[in-house]
PDB file of C-alpha atoms in Angstrom:
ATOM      1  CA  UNK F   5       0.000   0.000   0.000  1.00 87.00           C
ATOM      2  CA  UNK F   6       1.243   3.818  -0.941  1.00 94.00           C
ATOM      3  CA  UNK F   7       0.502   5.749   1.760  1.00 94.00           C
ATOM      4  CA  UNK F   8      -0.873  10.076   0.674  1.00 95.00           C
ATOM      5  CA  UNK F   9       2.112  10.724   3.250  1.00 95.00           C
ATOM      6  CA  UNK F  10       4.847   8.849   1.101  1.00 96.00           C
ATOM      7  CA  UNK F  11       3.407  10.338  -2.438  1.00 97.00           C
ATOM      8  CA  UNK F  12       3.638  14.183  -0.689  1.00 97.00           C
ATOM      9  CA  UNK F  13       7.144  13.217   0.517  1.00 97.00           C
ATOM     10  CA  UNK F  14       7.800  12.061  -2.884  1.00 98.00           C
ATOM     11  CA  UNK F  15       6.640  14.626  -4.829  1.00 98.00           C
ATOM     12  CA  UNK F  16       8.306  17.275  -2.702  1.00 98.00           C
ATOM     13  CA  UNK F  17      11.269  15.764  -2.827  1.00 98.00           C
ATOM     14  CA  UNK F  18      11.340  15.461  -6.305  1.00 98.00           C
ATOM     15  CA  UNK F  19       9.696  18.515  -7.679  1.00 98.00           C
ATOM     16  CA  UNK F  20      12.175  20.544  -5.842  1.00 98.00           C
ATOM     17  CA  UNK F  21      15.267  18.898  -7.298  1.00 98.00           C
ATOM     18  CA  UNK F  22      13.777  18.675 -10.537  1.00 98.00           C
ATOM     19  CA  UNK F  23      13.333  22.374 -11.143  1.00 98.00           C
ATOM     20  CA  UNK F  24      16.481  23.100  -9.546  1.00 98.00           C
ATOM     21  CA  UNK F  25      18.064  20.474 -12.231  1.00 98.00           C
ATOM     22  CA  UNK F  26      16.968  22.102 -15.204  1.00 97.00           C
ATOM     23  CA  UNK F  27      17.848  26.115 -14.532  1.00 97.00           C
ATOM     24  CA  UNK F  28      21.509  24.600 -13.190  1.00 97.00           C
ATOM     25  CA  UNK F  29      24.151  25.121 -15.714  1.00 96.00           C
ATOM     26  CA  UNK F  30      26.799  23.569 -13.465  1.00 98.00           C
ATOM     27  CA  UNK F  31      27.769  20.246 -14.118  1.00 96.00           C
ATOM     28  CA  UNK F  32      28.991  19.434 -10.911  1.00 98.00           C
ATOM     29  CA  UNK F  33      25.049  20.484  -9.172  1.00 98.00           C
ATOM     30  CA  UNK F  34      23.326  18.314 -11.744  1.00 98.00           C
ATOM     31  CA  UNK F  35      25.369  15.610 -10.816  1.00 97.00           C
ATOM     32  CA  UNK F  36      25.004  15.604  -7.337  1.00 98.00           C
ATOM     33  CA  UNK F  37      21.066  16.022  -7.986  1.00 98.00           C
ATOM     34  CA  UNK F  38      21.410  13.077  -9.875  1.00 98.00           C
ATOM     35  CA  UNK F  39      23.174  11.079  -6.506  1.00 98.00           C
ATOM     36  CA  UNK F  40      20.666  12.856  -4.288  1.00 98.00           C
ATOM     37  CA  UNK F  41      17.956  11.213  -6.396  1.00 98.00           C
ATOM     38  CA  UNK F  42      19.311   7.944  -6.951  1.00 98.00           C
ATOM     39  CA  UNK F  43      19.730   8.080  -3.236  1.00 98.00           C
ATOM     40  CA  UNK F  44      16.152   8.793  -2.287  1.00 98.00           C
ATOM     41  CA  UNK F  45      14.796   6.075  -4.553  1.00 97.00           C
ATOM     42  CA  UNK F  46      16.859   3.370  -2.776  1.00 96.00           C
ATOM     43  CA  UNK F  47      15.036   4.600   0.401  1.00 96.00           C
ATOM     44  CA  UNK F  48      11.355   5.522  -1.094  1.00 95.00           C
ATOM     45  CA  UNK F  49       8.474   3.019  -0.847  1.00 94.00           C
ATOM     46  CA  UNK F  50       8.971   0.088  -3.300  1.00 95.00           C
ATOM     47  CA  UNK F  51       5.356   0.208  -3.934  1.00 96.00           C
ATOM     48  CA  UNK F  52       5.684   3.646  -5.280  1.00 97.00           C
ATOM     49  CA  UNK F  53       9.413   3.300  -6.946  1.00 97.00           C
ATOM     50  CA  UNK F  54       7.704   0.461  -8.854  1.00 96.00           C
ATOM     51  CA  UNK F  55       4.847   1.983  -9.895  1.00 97.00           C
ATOM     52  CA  UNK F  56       6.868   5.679 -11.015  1.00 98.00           C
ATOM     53  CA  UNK F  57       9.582   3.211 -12.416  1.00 97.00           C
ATOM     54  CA  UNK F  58       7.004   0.887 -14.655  1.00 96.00           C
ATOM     55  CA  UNK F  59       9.535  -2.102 -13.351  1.00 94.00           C
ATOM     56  CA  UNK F  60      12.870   0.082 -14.758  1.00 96.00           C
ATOM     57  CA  UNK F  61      15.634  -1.107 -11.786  1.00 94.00           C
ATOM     58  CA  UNK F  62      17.443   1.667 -13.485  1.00 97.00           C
ATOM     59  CA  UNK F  63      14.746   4.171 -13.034  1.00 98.00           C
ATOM     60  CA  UNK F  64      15.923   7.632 -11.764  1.00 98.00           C
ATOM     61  CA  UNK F  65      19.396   6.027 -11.553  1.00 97.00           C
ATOM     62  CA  UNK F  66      20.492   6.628 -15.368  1.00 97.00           C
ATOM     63  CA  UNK F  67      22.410   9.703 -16.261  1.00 96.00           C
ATOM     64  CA  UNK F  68      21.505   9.408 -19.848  1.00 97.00           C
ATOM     65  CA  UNK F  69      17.353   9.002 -18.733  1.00 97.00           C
ATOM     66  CA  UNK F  70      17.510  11.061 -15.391  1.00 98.00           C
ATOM     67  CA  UNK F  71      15.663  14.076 -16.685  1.00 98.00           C
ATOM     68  CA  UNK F  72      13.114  12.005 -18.764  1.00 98.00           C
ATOM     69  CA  UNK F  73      12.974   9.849 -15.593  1.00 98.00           C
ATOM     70  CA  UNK F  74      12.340  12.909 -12.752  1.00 98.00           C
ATOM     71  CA  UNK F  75       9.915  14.675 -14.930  1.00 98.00           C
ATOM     72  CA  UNK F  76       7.786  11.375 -15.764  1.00 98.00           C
ATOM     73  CA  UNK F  77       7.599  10.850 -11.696  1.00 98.00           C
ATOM     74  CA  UNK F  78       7.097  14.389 -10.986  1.00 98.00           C
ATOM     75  CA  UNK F  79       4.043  14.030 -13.625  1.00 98.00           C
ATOM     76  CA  UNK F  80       2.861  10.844 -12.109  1.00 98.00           C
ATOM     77  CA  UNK F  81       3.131  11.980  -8.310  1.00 98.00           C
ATOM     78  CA  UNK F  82       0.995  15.312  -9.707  1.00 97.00           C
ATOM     79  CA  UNK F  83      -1.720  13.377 -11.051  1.00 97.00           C
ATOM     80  CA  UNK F  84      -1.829  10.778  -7.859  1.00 96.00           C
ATOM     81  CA  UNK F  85      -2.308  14.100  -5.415  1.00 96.00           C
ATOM     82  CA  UNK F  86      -5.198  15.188  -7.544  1.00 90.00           C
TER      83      UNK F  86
END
């Protein structure tokens, strides 16, 4: 079960870096985004990783796919709080 609580968390989390991500034009902040994310979805429900991640293990975790990944979940969580 996906708690409301865990999808807020979530979102928050993940909006936040997400906008932060693409106005950076330093290399060195996207990339530790990108560990700051991959971090949180080792820790985040695996209920809701699996559902945002559609069964990709590599989901959010893929520096070529990270900001296809992040917006997709930011997206999902959006609709999911409505």
């Amino acid at each position: 079960m996906i708690t409301k609580d865990a999808i807020e968390t979530a979102y928050s989390f993940l909006h936040q870096k997400r906008n932060v991500y693409v106005h950076s034009r330093l290399s060195w902040q996207q990339d530790d985004i990108e560990w700051a994310v991959s971090s949180y979805a080792d820790e985040m429900s695996p209920a809701l990783y699996g559902l945002l991640s559609g069964g990709r293990s590599d989901f959010l975790r893929d520096h070529a796919c990270f900001l296809q990944d992040i917006t997709s979940a930011v997206q999902q969580l959006e609709q999911m709080l409505t």
